[in-house]
Tab-separated table of C-alpha atoms in Angstrom:
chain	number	residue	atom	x	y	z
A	109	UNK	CA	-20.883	-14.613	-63.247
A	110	UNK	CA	-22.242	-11.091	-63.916
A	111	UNK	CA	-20.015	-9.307	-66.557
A	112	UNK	CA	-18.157	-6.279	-65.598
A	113	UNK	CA	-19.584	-3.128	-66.157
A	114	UNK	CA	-17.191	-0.220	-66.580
A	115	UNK	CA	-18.264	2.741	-64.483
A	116	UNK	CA	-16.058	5.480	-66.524
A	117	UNK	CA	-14.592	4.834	-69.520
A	118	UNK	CA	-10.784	5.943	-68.209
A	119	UNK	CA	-11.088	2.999	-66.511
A	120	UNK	CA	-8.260	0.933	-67.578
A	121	UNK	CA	-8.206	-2.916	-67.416
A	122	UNK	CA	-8.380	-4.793	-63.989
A	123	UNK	CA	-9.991	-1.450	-62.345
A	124	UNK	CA	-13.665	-3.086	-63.409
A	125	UNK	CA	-16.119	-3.586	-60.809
A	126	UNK	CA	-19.593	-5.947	-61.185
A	127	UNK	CA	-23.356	-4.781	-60.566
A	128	UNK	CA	-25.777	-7.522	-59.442
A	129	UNK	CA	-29.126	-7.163	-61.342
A	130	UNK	CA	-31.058	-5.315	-58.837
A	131	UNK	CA	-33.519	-8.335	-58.838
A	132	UNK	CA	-31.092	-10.490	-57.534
A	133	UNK	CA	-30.122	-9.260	-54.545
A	134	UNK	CA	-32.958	-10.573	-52.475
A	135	UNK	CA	-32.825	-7.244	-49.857
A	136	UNK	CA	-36.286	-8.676	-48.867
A	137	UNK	CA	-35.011	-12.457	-47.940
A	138	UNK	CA	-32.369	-10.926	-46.247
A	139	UNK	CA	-34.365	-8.605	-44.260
A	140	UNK	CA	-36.721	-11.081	-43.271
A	141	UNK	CA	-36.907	-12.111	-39.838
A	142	UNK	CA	-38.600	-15.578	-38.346
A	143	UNK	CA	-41.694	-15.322	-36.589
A	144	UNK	CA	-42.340	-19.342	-36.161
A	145	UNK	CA	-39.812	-19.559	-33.196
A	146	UNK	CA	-40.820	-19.239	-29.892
A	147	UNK	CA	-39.707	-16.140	-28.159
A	148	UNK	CA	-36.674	-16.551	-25.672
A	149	UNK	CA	-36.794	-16.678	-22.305
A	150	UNK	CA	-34.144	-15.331	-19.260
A	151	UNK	CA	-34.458	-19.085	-17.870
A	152	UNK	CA	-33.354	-19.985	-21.661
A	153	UNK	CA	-30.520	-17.681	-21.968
A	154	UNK	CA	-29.037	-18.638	-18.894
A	155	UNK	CA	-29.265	-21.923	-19.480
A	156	UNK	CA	-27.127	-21.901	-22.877
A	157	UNK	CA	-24.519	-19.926	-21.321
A	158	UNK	CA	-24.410	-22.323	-18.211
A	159	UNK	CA	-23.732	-25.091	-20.517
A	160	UNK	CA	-20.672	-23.806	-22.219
A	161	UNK	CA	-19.076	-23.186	-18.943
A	162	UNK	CA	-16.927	-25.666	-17.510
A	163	UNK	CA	-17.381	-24.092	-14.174
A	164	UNK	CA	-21.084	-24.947	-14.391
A	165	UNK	CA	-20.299	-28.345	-15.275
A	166	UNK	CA	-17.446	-28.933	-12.339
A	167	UNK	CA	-19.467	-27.257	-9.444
A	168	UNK	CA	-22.259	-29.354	-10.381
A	169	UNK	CA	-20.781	-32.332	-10.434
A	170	UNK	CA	-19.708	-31.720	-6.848
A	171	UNK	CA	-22.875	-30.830	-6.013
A	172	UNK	CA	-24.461	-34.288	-6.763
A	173	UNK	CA	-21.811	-36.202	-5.412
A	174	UNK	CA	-22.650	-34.315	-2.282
A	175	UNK	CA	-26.062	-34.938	-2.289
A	176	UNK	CA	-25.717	-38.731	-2.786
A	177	UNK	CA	-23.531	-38.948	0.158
A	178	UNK	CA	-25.767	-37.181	2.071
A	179	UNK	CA	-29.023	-39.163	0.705
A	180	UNK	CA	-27.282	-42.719	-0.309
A	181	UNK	CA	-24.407	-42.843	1.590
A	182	UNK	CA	-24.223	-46.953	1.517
A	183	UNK	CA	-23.457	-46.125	-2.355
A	184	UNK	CA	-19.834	-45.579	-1.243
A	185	UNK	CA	-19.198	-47.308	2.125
A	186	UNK	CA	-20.817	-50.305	4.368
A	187	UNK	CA	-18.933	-49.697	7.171
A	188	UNK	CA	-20.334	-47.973	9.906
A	189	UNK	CA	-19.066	-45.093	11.317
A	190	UNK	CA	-19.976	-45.312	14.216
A	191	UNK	CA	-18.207	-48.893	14.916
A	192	UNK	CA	-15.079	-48.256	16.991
A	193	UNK	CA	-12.512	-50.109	18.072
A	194	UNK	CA	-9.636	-48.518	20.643
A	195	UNK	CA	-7.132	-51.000	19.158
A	196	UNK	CA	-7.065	-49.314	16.093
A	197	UNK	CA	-6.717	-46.047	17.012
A	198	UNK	CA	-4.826	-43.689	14.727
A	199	UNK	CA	-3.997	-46.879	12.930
A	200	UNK	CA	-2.565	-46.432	8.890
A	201	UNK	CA	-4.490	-47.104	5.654
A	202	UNK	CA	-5.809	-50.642	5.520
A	203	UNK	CA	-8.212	-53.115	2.962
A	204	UNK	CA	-11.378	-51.227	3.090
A	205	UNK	CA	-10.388	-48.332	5.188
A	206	UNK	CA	-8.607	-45.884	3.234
A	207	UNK	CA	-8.330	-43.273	5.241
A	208	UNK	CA	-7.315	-45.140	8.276
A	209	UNK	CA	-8.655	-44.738	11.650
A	210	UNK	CA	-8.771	-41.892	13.684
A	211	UNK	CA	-8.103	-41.221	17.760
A	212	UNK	CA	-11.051	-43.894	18.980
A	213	UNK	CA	-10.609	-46.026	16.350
A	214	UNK	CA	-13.398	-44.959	13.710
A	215	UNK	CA	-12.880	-45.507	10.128
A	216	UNK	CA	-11.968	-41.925	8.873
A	217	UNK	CA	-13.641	-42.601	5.384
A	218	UNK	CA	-16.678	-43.380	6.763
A	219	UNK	CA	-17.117	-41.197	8.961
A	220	UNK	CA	-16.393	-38.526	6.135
A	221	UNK	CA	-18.726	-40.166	3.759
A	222	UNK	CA	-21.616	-40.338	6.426
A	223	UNK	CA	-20.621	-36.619	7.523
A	224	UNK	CA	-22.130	-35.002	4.781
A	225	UNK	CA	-25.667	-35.689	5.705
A	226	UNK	CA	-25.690	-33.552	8.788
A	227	UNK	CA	-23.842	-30.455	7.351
A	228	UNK	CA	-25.585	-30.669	3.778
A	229	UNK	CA	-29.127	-31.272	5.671
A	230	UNK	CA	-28.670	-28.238	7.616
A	231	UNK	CA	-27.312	-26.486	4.506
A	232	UNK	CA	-30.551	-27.117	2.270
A	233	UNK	CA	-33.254	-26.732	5.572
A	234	UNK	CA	-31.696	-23.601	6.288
A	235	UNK	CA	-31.875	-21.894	3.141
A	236	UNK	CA	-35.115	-23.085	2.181
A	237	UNK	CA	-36.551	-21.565	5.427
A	238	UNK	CA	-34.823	-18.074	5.124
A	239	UNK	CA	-35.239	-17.573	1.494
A	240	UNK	CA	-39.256	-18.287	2.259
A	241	UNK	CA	-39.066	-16.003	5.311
A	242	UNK	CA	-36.726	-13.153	3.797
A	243	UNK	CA	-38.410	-13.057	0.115
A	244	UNK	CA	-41.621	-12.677	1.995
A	245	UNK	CA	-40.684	-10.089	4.501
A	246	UNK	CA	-39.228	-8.382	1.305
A	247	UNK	CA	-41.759	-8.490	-1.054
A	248	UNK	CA	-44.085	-7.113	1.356
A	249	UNK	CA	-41.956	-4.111	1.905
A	250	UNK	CA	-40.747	-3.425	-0.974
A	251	UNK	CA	-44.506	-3.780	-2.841
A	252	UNK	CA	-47.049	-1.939	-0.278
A	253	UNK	CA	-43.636	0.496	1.548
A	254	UNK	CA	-44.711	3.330	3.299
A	255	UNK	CA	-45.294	2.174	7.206
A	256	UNK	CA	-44.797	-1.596	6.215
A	257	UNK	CA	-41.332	-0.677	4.635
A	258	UNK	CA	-40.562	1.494	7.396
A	259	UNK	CA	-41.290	-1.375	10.017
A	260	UNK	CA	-40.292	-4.301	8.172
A	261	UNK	CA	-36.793	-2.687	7.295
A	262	UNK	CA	-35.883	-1.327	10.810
A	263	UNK	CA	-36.678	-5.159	12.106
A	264	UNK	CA	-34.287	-5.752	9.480
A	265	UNK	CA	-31.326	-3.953	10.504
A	266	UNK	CA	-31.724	-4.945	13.604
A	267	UNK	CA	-31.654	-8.683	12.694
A	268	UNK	CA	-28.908	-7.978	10.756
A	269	UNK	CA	-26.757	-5.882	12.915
A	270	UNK	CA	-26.471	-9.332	14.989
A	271	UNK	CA	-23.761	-11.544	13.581
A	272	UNK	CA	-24.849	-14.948	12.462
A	273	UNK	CA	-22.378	-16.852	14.111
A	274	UNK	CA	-22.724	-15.587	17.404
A	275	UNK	CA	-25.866	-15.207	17.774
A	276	UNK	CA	-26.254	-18.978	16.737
A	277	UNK	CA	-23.914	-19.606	19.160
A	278	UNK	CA	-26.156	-17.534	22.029
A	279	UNK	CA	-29.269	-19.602	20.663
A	280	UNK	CA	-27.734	-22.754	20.824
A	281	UNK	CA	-26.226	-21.822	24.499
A	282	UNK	CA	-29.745	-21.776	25.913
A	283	UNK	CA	-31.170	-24.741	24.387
A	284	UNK	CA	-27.862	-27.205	25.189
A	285	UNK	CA	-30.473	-30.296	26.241
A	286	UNK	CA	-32.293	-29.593	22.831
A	287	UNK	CA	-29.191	-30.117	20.629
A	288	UNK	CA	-30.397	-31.547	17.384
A	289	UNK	CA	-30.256	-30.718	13.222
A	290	UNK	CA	-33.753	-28.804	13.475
A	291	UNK	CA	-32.553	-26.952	16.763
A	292	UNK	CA	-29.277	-25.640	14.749
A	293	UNK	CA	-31.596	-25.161	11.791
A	294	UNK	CA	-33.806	-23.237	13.695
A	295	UNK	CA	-31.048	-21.032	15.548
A	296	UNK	CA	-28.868	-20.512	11.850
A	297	UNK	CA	-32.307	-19.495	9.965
A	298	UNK	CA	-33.778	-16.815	12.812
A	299	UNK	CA	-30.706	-14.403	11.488
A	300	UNK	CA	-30.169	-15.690	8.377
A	301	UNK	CA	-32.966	-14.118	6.323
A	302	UNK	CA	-31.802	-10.587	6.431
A	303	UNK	CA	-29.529	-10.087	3.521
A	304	UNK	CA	-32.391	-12.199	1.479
A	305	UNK	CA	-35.136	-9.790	2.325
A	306	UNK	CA	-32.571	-6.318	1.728
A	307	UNK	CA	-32.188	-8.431	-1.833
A	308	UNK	CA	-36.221	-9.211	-2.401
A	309	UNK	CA	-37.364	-5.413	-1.160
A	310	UNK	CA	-35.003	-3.922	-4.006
A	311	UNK	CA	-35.427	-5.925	-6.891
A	312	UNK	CA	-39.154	-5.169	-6.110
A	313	UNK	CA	-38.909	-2.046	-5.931
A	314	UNK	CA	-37.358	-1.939	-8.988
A	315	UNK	CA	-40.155	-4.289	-10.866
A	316	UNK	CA	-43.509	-2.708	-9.068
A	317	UNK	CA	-44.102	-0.045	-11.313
A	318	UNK	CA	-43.485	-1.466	-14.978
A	319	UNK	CA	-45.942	-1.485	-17.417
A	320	UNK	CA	-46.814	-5.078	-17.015
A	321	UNK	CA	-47.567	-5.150	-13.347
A	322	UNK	CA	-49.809	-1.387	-14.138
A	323	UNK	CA	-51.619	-3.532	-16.701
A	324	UNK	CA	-52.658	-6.892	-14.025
A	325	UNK	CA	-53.707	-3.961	-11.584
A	326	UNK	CA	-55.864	-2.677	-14.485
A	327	UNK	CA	-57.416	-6.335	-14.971
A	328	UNK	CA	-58.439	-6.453	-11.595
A	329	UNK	CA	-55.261	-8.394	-10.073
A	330	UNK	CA	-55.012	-8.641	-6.373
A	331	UNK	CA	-52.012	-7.877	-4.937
A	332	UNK	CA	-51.236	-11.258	-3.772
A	333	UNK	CA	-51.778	-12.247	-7.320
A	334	UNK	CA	-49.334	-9.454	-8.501
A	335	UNK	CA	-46.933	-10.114	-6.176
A	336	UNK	CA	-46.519	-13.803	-6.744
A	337	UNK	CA	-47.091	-14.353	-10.670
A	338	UNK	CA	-46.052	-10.763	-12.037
A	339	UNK	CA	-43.099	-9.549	-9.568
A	340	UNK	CA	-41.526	-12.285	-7.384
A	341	UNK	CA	-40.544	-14.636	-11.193
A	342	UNK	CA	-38.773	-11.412	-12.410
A	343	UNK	CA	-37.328	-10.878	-9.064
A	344	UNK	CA	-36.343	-14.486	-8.816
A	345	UNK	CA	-32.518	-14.021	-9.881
A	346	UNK	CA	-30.751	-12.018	-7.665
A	347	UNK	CA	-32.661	-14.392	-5.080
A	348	UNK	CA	-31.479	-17.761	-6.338
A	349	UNK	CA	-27.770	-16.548	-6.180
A	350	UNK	CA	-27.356	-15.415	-3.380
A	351	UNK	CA	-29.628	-18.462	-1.843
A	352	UNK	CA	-26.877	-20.594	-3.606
A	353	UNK	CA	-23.846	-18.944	-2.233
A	354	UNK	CA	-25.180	-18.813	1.428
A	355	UNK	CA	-26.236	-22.998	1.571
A	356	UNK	CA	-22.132	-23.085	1.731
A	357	UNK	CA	-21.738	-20.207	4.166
A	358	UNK	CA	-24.861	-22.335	6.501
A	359	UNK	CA	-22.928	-25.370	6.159
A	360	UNK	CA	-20.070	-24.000	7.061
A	361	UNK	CA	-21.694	-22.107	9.568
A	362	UNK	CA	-23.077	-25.751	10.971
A	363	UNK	CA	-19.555	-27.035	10.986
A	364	UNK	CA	-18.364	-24.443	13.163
A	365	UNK	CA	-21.038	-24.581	15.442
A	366	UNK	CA	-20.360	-28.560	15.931
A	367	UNK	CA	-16.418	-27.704	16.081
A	368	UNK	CA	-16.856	-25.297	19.171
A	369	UNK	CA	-19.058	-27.926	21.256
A	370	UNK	CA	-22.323	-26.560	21.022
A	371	UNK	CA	-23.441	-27.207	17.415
A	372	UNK	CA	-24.801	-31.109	16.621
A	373	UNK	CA	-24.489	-33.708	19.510
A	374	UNK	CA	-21.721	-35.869	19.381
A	375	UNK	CA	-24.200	-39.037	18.611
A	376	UNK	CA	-24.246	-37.464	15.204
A	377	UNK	CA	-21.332	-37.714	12.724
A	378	UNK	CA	-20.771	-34.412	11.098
A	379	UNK	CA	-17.500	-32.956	9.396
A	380	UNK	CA	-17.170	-30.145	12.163
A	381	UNK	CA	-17.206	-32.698	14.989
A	382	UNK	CA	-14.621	-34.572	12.998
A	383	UNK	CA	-12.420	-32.059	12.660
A	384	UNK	CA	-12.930	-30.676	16.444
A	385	UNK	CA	-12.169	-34.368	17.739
A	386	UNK	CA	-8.690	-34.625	15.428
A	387	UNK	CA	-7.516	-31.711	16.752
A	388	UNK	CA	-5.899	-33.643	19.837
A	389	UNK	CA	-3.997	-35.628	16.764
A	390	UNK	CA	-3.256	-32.795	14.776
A	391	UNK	CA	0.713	-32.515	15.222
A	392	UNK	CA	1.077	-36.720	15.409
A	393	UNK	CA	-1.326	-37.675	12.665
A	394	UNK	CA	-2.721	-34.390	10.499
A	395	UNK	CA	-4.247	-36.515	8.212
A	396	UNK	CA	-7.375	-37.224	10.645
A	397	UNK	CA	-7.910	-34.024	10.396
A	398	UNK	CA	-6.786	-33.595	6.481
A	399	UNK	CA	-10.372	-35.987	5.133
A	400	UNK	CA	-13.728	-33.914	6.737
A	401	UNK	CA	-11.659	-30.293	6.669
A	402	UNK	CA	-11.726	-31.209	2.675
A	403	UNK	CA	-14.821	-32.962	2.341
A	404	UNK	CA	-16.361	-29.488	4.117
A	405	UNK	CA	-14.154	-27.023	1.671
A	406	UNK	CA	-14.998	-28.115	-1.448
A	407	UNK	CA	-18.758	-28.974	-0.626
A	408	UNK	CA	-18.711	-24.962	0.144
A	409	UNK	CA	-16.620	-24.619	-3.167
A	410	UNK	CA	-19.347	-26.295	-5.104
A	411	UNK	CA	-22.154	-24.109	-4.145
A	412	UNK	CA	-19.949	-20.635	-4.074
A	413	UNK	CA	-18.732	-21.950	-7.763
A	414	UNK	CA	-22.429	-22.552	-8.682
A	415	UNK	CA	-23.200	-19.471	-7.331
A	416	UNK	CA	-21.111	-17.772	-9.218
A	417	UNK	CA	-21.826	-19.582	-12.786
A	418	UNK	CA	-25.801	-18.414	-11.919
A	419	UNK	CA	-24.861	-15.043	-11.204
A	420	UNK	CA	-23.402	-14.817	-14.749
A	421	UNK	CA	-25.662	-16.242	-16.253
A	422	UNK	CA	-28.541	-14.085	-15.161
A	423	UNK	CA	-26.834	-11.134	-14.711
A	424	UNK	CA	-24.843	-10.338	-18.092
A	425	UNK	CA	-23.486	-7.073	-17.177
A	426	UNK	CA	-21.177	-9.435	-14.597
A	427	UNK	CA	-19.572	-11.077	-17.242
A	428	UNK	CA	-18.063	-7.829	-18.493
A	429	UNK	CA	-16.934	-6.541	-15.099
């Protein structure tokens, strides 16, 4: 305990203050910073805040149980779906079926377990193959622009001026012998990689010209060299959430597809077939219906939750919006 030193002698008692010896106060420790830890990354930061968020945590979750029905599905049922029996039809909740049995007699929980492989396969082939296509197209215009921006962008808009839907639905209309997961694949991902490409030709614009991509130019970088380890990592964020968000908007894009007739042939079990065949029991028994409408809403949940949790966590201005 230093003693108290009176700073005037009018002081009176209980108005003393204390000095620490100026030898003591260790400014220097203080002031010192560590230089032994390795520096932190974006990838880093994000990932600590993604861990303290429940909504992380909860869309994730979803998000594998998804993916093991659509990978393992014997993991939760050994029934088949595709084993009918008229006798049954629309029959109740029963030992091992536990959903019942919709119009043709089909166990409902099978069929819903079994019905994620479809929609989820189309979800993941879909948005591998425009986020490849649109990042590229993108990148390309954004990085060289002048006449490769100019035409690039205008094929663009006009891709994009086409609604997604519909125009799946025209694709699909001329190919109805060819029905199959690559065909709706295919016809989903030919105007899907639009808003991907508007995303990858700004944020490269906006990374082109910083000092570290003048400095690889300098070393004798080639472009393609520039454009895939200097600008496409640092333009990687905006990319990966909005790739997130739209594998729900292709799945559900899929389901409607298969719901109108024209999307996935009826050999294959999908949650918008489902739901198209249970509309004929929809005022009797709305619980056919009930199972793959929310097997398909919160498998889109998951990924617009998760797409939301990335978005944050990359993006910290969000969080304060």
């Amino acid at each position: 305990m230093h003693k108290p030193k009176l700073a005037d002698a009018r002081l009176r008692r209980g108005q003393e203050y204390f000095i620490a010896d100026t030898d003591e106060t260790g400014l220097g420790a203080v002031d010192a910073v560590r230089d032994d830890s390795a520096p932190s990354s974006q990838w880093g930061e994000a990932w600590r805040y993604l861990r303290r968020r429940p909504l992380f945590w909860v869309s994730a979750l979803l998000i594998l149980v998804a993916l093991a029905m659509a990978l393992v599905p014997s993991l939760f049922t050994s029934v088949d779906p595709r084993e009918c029996m008229l006798s049954r039809s629309l029959g109740g909740p029963e030992s091992g079926h536990p959903f019942g049995f919709d119009r043709q007699g089909c166990d409902i929980y099978s069929r819903t377990i079994y019905g994620a492989r479809a929609s989820v396969t189309v979800g993941v082939l879909t948005t591998l193959i425009v986020t490849l296509v649109g990042s590229l197209v993108g990148a390309i215009a954004g990085f060289y622009g002048g006449i490769w921006d100019t035409i690039l962008s205008r094929i663009t808009d006009i891709f994009f001026a086409v609604p997604l839907v519909l125009a799946a639905i025209v694709v699909m209309s001329m190919f109805q012998n060819r029905r199959s997961i690559w065909m709706v694949v295919f016809a989903l991902a030919m105007f899907g990689w639009t808003q991907i490409a508007r995303i990858t030709r700004g944020a490269v614009m906006g990374i082109k010209n910083d000092e570290f991509v003048t400095a690889a130019r300098a070393l004798g970088a080639s472009d393609a060299r520039i454009i895939s380890s200097h600008i496409m990592p640092n333009a990687a964020a905006p990319i990966i959430v909005y790739a997130t968000v739209a594998l729900g908007t292709f799945i559900v894009a899929e389901a409607t597809l298969s719901f109108l007739g024209i999307g996935l042939p009826t050999t294959v079990v999908s949650w918008g077939g489902d739901i198209s065949a249970a509309q004929a029991s929809l005022r009797t028994q709305p619980m056919v219906l009930f199972y793959p409408a929310i097997a398909l809403a919160l498998t889109v949940l998951s990924f617009i939750m998760m797409g939301d949790a990335v978005r944050d966590a990359l993006d910290p201005k969000a969080r304060t919006r």
